[in-house]
C-alpha positions as a Markdown table, in Angstrom:
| # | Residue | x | y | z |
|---|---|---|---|---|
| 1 | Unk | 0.0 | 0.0 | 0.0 |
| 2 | Unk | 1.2 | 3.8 | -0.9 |
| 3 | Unk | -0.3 | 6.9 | 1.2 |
| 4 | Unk | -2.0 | 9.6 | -0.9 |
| 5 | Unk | -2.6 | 12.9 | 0.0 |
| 6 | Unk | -5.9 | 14.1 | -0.6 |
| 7 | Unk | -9.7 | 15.9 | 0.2 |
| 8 | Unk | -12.6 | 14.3 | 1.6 |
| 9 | Unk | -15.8 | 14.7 | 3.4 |
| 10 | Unk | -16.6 | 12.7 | 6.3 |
| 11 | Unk | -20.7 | 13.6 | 6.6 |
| 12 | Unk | -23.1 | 15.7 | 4.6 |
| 13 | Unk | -21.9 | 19.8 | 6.2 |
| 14 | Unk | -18.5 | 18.8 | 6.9 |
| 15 | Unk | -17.0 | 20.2 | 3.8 |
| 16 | Unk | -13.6 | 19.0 | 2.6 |
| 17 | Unk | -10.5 | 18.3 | 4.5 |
| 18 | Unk | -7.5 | 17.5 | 4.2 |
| 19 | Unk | -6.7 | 13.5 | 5.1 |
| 20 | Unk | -4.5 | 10.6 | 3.6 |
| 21 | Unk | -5.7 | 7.2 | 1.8 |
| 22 | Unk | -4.5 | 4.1 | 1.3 |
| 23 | Unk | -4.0 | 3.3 | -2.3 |
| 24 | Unk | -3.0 | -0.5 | -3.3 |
| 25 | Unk | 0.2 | -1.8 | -5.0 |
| 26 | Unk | -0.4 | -1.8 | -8.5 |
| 27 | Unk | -1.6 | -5.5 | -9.1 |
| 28 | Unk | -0.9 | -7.2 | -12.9 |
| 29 | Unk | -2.9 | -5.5 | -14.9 |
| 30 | Unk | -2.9 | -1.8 | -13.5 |
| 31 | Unk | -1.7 | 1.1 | -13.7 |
| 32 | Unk | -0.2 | 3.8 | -11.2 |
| 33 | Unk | -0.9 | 7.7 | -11.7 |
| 34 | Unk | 0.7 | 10.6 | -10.1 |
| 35 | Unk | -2.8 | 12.9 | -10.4 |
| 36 | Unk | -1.9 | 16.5 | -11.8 |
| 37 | Unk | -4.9 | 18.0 | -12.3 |
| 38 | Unk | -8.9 | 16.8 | -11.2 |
| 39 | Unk | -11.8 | 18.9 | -12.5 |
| 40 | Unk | -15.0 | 19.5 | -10.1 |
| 41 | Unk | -18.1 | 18.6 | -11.2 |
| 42 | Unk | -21.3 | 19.8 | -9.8 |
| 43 | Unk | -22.0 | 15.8 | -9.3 |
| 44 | Unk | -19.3 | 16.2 | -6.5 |
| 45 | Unk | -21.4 | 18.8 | -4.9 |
| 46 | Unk | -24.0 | 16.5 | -4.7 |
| 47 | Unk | -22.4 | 13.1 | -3.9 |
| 48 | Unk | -19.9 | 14.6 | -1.0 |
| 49 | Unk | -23.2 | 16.2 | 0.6 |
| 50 | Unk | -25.4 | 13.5 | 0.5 |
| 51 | Unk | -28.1 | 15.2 | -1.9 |
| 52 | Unk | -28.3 | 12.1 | -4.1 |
| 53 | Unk | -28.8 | 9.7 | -1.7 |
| 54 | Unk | -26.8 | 8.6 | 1.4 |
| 55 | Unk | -23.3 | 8.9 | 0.8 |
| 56 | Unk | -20.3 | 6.3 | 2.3 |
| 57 | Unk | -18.4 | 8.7 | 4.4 |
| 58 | Unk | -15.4 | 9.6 | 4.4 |
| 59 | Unk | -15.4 | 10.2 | 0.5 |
| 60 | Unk | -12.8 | 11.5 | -1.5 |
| 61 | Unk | -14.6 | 13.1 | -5.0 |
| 62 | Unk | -13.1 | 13.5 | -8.2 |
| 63 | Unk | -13.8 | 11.6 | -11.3 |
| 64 | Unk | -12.0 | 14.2 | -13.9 |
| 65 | Unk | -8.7 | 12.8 | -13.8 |
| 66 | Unk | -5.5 | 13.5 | -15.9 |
| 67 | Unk | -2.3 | 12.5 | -14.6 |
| 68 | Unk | 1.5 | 10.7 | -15.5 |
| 69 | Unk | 2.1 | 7.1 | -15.1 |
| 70 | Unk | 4.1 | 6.0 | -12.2 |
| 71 | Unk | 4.5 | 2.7 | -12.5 |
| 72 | Unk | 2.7 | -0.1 | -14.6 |
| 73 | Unk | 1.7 | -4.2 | -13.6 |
| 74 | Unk | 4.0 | -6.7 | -15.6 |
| 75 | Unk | 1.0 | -7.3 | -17.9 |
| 76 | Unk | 0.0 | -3.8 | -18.8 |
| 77 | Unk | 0.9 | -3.0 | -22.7 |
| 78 | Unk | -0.9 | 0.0 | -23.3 |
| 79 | Unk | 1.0 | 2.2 | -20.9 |
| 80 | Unk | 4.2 | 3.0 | -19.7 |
| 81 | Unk | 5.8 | 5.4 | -17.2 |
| 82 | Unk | 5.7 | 8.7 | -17.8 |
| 83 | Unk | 2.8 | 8.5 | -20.2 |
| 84 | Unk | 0.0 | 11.2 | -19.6 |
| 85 | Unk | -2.8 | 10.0 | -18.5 |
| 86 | Unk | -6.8 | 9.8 | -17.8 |
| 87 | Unk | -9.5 | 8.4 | -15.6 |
| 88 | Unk | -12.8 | 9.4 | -16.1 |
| 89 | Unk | -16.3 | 8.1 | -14.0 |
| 90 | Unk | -15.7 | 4.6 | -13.6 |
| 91 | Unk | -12.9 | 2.5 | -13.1 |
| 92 | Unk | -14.5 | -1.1 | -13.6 |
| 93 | Unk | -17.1 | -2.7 | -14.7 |
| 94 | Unk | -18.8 | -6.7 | -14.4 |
| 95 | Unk | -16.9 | -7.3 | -18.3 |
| 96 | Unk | -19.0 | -9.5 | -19.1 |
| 97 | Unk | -22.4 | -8.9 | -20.0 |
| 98 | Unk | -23.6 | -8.0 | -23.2 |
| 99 | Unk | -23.3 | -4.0 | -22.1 |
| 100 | Unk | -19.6 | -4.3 | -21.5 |
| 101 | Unk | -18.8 | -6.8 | -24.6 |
| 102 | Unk | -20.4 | -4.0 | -26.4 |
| 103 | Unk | -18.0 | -1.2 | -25.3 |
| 104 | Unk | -21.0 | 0.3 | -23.2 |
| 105 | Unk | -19.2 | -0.3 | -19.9 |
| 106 | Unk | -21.4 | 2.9 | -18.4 |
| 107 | Unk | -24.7 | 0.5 | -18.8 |
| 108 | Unk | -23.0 | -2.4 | -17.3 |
| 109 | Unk | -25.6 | -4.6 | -16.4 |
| 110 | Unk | -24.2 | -5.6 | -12.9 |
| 111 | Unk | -23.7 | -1.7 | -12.3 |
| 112 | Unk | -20.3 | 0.0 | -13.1 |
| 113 | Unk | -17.8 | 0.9 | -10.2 |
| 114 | Unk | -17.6 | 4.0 | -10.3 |
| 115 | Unk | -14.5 | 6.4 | -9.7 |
| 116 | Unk | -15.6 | 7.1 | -6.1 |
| 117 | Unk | -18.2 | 6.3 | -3.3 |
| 118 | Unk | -18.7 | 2.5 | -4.9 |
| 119 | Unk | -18.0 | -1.0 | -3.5 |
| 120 | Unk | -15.2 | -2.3 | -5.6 |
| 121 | Unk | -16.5 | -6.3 | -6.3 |
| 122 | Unk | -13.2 | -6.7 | -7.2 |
| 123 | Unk | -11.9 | -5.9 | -3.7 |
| 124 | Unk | -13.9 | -7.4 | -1.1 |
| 125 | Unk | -16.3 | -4.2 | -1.1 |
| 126 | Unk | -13.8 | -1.5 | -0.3 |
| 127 | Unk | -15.4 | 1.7 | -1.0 |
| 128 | Unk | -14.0 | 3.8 | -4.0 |
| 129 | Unk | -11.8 | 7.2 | -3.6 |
| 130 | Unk | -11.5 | 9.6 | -6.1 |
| 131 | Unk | -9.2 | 12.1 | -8.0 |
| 132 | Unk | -8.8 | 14.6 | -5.4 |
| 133 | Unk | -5.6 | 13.1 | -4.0 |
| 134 | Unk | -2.1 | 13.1 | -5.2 |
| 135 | Unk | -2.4 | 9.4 | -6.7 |
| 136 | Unk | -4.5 | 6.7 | -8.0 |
| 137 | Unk | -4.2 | 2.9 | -9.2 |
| 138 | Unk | -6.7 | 2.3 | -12.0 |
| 139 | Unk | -7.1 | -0.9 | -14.4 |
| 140 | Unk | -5.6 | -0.6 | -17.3 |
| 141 | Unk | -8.8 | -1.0 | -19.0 |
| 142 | Unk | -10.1 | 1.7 | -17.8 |
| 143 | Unk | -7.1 | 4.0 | -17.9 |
| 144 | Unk | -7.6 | 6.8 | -21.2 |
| 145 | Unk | -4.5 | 8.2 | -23.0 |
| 146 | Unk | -4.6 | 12.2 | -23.4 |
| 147 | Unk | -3.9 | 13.2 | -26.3 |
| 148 | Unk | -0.6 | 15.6 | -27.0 |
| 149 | Unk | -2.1 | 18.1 | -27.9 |
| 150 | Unk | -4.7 | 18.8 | -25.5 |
| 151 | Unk | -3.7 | 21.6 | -22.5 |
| 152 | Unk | -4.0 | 18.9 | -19.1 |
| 153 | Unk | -5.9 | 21.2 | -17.0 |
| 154 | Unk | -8.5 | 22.6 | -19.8 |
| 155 | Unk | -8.9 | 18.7 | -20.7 |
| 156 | Unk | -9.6 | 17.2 | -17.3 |
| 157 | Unk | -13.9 | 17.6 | -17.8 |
| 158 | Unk | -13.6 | 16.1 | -20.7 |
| 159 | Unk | -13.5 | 12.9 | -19.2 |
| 160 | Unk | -16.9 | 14.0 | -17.7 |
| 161 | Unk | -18.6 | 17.3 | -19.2 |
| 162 | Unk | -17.1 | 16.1 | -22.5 |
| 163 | Unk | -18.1 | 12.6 | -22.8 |
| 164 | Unk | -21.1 | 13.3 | -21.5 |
| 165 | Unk | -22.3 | 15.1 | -24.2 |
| 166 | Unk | -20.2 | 13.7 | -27.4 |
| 167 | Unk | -21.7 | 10.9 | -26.7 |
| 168 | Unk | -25.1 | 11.5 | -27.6 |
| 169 | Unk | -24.4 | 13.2 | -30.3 |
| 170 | Unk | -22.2 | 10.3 | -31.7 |
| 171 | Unk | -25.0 | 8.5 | -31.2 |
| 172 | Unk | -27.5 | 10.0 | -33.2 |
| 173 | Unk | -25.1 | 10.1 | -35.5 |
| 174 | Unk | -25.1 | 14.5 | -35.6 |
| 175 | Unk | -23.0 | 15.9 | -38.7 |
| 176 | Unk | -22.2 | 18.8 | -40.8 |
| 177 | Unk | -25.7 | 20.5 | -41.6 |
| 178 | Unk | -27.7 | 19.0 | -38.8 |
| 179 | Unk | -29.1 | 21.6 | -36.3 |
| 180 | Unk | -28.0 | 20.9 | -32.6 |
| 181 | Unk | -29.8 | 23.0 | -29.4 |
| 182 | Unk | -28.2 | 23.4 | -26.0 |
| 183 | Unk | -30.0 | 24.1 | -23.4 |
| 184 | Unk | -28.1 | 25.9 | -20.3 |
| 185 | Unk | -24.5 | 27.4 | -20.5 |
| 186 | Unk | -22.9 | 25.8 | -17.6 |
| 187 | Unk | -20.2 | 23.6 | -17.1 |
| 188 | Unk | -21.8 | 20.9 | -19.7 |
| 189 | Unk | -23.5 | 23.5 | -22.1 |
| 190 | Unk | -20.5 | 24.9 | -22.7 |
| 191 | Unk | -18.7 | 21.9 | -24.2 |
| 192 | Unk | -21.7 | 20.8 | -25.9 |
| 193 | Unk | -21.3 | 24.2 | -28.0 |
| 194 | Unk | -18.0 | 23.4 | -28.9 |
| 195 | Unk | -18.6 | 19.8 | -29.7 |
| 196 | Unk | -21.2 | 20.6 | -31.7 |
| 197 | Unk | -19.6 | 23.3 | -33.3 |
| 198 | Unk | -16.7 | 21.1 | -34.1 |
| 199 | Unk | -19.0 | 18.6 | -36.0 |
| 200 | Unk | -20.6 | 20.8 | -38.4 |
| 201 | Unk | -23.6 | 21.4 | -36.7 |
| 202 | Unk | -25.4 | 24.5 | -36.7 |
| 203 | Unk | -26.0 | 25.4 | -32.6 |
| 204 | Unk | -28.7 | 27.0 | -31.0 |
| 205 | Unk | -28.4 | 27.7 | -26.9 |
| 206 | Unk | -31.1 | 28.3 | -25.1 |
| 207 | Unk | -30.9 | 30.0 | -21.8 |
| 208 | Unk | -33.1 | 31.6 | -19.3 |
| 209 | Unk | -30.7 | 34.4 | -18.9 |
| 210 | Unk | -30.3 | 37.2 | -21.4 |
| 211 | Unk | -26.8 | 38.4 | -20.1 |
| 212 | Unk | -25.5 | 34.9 | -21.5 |
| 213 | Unk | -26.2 | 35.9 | -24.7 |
| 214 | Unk | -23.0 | 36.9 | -25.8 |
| 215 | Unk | -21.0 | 34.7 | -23.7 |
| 216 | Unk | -22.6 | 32.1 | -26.1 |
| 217 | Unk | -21.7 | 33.6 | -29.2 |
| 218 | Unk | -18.3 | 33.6 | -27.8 |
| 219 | Unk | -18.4 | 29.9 | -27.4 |
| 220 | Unk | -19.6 | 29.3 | -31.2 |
| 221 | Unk | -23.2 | 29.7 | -30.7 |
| 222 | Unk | -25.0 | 30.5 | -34.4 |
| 223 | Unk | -28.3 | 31.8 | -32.4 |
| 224 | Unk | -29.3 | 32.0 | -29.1 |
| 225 | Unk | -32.7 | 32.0 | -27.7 |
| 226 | Unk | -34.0 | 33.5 | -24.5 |
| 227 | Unk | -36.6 | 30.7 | -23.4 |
| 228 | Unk | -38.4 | 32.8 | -21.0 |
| 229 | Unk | -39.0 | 35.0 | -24.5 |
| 230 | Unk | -42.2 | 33.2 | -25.7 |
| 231 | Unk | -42.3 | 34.8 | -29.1 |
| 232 | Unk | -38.7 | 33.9 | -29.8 |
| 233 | Unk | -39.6 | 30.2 | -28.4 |
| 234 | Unk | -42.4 | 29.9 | -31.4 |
| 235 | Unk | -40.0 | 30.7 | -33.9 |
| 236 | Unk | -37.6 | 28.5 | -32.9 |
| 237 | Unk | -40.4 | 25.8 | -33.1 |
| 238 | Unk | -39.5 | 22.8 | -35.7 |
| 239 | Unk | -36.0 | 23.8 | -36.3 |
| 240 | Unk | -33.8 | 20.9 | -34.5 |
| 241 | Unk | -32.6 | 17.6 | -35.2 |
| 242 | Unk | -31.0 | 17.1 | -31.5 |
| 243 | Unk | -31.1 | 19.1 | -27.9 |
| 244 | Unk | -29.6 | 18.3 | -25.6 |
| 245 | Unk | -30.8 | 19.8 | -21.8 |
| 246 | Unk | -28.1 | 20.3 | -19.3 |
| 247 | Unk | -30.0 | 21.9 | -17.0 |
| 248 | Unk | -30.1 | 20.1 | -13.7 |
| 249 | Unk | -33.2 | 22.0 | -12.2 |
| 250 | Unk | -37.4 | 21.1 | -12.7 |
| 251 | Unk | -38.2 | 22.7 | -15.5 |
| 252 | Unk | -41.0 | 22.4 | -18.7 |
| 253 | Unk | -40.0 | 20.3 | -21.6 |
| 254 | Unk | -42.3 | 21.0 | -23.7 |
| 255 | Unk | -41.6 | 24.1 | -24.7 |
| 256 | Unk | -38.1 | 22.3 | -26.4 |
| 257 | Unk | -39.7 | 19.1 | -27.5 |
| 258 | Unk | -41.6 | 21.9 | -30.1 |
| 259 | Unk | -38.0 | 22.7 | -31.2 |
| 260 | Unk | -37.7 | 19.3 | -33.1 |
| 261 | Unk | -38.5 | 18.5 | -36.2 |
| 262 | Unk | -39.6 | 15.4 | -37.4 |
| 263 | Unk | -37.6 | 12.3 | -36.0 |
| 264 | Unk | -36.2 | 14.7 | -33.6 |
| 265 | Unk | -34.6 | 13.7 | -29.9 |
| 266 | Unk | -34.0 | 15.9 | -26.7 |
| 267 | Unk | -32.1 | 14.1 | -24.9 |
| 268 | Unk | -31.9 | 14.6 | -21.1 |
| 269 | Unk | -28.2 | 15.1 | -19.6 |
| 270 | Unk | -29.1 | 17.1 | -16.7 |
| 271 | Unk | -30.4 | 15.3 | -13.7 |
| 272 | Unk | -33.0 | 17.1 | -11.4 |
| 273 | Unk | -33.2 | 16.5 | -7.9 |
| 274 | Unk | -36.7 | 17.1 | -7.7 |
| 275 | Unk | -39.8 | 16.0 | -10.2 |
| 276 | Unk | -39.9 | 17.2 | -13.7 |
| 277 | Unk | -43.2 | 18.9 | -14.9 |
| 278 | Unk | -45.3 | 16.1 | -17.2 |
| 279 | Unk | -44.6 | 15.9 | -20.6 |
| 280 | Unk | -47.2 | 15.8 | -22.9 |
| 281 | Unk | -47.1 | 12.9 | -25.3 |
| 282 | Unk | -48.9 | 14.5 | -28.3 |
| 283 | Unk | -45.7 | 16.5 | -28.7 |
| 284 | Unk | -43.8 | 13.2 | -29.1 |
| 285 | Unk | -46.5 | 10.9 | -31.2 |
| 286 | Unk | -47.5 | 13.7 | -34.1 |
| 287 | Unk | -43.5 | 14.3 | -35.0 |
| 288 | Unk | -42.3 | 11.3 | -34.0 |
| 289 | Unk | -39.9 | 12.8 | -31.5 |
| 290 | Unk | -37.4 | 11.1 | -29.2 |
| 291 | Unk | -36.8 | 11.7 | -25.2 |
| 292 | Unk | -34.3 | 9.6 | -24.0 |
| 293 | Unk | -31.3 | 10.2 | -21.6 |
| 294 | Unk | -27.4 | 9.8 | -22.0 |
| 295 | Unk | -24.9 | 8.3 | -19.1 |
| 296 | Unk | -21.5 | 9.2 | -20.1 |
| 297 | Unk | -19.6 | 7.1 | -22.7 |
| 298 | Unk | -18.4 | 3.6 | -22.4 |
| 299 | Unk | -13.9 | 3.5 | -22.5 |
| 300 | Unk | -14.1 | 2.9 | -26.4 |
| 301 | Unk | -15.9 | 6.1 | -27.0 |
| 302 | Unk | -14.6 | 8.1 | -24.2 |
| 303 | Unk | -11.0 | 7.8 | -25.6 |
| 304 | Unk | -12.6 | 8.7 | -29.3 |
| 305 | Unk | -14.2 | 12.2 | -28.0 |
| 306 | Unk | -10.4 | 13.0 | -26.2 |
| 307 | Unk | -9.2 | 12.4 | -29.6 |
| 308 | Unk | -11.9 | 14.0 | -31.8 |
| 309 | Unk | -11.2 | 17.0 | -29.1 |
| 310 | Unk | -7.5 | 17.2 | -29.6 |
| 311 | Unk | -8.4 | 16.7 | -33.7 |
| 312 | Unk | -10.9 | 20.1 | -33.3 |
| 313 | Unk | -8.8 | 22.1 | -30.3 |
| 314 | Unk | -11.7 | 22.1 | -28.1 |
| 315 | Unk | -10.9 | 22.2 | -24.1 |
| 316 | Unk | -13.0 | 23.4 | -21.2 |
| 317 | Unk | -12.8 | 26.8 | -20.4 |
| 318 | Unk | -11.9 | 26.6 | -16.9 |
| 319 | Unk | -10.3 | 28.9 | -13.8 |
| 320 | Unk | -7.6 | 26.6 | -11.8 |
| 321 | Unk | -8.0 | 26.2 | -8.2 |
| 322 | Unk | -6.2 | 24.8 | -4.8 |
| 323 | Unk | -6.5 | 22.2 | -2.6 |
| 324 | Unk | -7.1 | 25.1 | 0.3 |
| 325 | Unk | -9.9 | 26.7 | -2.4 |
| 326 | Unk | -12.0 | 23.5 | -2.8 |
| 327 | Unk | -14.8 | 24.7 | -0.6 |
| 328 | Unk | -15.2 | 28.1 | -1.9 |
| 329 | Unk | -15.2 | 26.5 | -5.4 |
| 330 | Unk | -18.1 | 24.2 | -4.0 |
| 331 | Unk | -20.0 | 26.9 | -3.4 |
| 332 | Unk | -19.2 | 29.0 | -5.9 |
| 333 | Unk | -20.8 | 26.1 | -8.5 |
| 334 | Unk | -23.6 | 25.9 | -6.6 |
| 335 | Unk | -23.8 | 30.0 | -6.9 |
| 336 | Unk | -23.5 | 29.6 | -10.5 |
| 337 | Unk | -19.8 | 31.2 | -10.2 |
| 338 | Unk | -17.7 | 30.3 | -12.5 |
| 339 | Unk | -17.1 | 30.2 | -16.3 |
| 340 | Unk | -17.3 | 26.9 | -16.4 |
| 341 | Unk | -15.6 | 24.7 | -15.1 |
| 342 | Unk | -13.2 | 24.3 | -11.9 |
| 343 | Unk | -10.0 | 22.1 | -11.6 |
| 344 | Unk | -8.1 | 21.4 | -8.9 |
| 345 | Unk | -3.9 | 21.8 | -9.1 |
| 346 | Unk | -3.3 | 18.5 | -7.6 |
| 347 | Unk | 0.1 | 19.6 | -6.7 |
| 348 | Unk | -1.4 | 21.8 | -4.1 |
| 349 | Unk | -2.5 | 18.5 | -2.1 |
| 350 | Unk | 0.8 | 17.8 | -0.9 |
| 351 | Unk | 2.5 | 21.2 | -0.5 |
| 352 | Unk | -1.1 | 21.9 | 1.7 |
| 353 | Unk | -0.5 | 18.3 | 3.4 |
């Protein structure tokens, strides 16, 4: 076992502090990062204080990983020391059902093991820590490489914000000339905008807030709708061939599902901790519209966004924080505070230990 510096919570209002965790001796087939960088995702926010259910305390967050390889098991022949690095929201799966022999690891049947706060099956039930320590041993399979040319901070919510939504747009298959909306500018809407940008899509945003109307343009944005503006909302009816809604507050859907055209699909990314207003099914049946929801993106895919990404030069746009900053950053997401995304200077762990 190796000591790791790192940040955790030990109940629901503790906030983060600093504490050390055991990490094990790279077995066979894993591998051994140095963590450099670990973005923060609002999904932190909710996991370290308890608001998605009961969390197993104490937790260390952090599931937007990039790092350099430290050392490697005898078996391992897709890395080596020194290479740079990434672990994104799992790090295991059952492999074997049909969701896992199909590269779609995040749907794994017997549930993924996620990055942190998980029973690892594969470890007599030891609960999973995350990326907000100084290192991390990973299986190889679930290990990503980062491409050279991505910038390691700016590239860090990929693994998370980025997969997340590349991969339903890989999936419905979105190319130059479709029309793609984004709803909320946040820490996901922002790299949806770019994504979408980057695969010849046209891009609408829609946002309840008219002083992110330029900051939208900015981003690539070809228009951008104000949705509490009901005449611009009519116009913008049966335009779209995808949305995708990032926005992880109750709010109406119907008003977007009009957005589509025919064969259409909104698909829902953000996740509500509260009930969603009904939708109404006439809106799906008489254009034969699509709602569906997106987890992630299995290792296969994941590792084709980072390179599509480094192909098309599109990063986060993020502000770096450290260790000593993580609970002023917490809130500050939770304010809405920050353009968009926050990652944490891993290096700061051990100069704060």
């Amino acid at each position: 076992m190796t000591t790791a510096y790192a940040y955790a919570a030990t109940s629901p209002s503790s906030g983060l502090g600093r504490t050390t965790v055991e990490r094990r001796e790279p077995e066979h087939d894993d591998v051994e990062i140095a963590v450099e960088f670990c973005g923060l995702c609002h999904s932190d926010v909710h996991a370290a204080r308890s608001e998605w259910g009961a969390a197993r305390y104490p937790l260390v967050p952090g599931h937007e990983i990039v790092g350099r390889v430290t050392r490697v098991g005898e078996s391992v022949t897709s890395f080596a020391v020194g290479d740079r690095v990434g672990v994104g929201c799992m790090v295991d799966s059952c492999r074997e059902c049909e969701s896992c022999a199909d590269g779609l690891e995040q749907y794994c049947e017997r549930g993924m093991t996620a990055t942190y706060g998980t029973p690892d099956r594969r470890r007599d039930g030891e609960i999973t820590q995350g990326g907000y320590s100084t290192s991390i041993v990973v299986n190889e399979g679930y290990v990503l490489r980062i491409p050279a040319g991505l910038d390691p901070a700016a590239a860090a919510p990929l693994l998370c914000a980025g997969i997340t939504t590349f991969s339903p747009l890989n999936h419905f298959g979105v190319e130059k000339g479709d029309a793609v909306g984004v709803v909320g500018l946040g820490g996901l809407g922002h790299v949806a905008v770019k994504i979408a940008r980057a695969m010849g899509a046209e891009v609408t945003v829609f946002t309840t807030s008219p002083g992110k109307v330029d900051a939208a343009r900015e981003l690539g944005a070809d228009h951008v709708v104000v949705s509490r503006d009901a005449d611009a909302m009519a116009d913008a009816a049966n335009t779209l061939d995808v949305v995708l809604d990032t926005v992880a507050a109750p709010h109406d859907l119907n008003e977007l599902l009009r957005t589509l055209r025919l064969d259409g699909a909104l698909f829902q990314l953000g996740l509500p901790a509260d009930p969603m207003p009904a939708v109404d099914p006439a809106l799906l049946v008489r254009k034969r519209r699509t709602y569906a929801g997106s987890l992630i993106g299995g290792i296969a895919e994941t590792q084709q966004m980072l390179d599509f990404c480094a192909e098309h030069g599109v990063v986060s746009d993020i502000e770096l924080v450290t260790a000593d900053q993580l609970n002023t950053a917490y809130d500050r997401m939770v304010a809405g505070d920050v353009l968009y995304r926050f990652v944490l200077d891993a290096g700061s762990l051990k100069e704060d230990s």
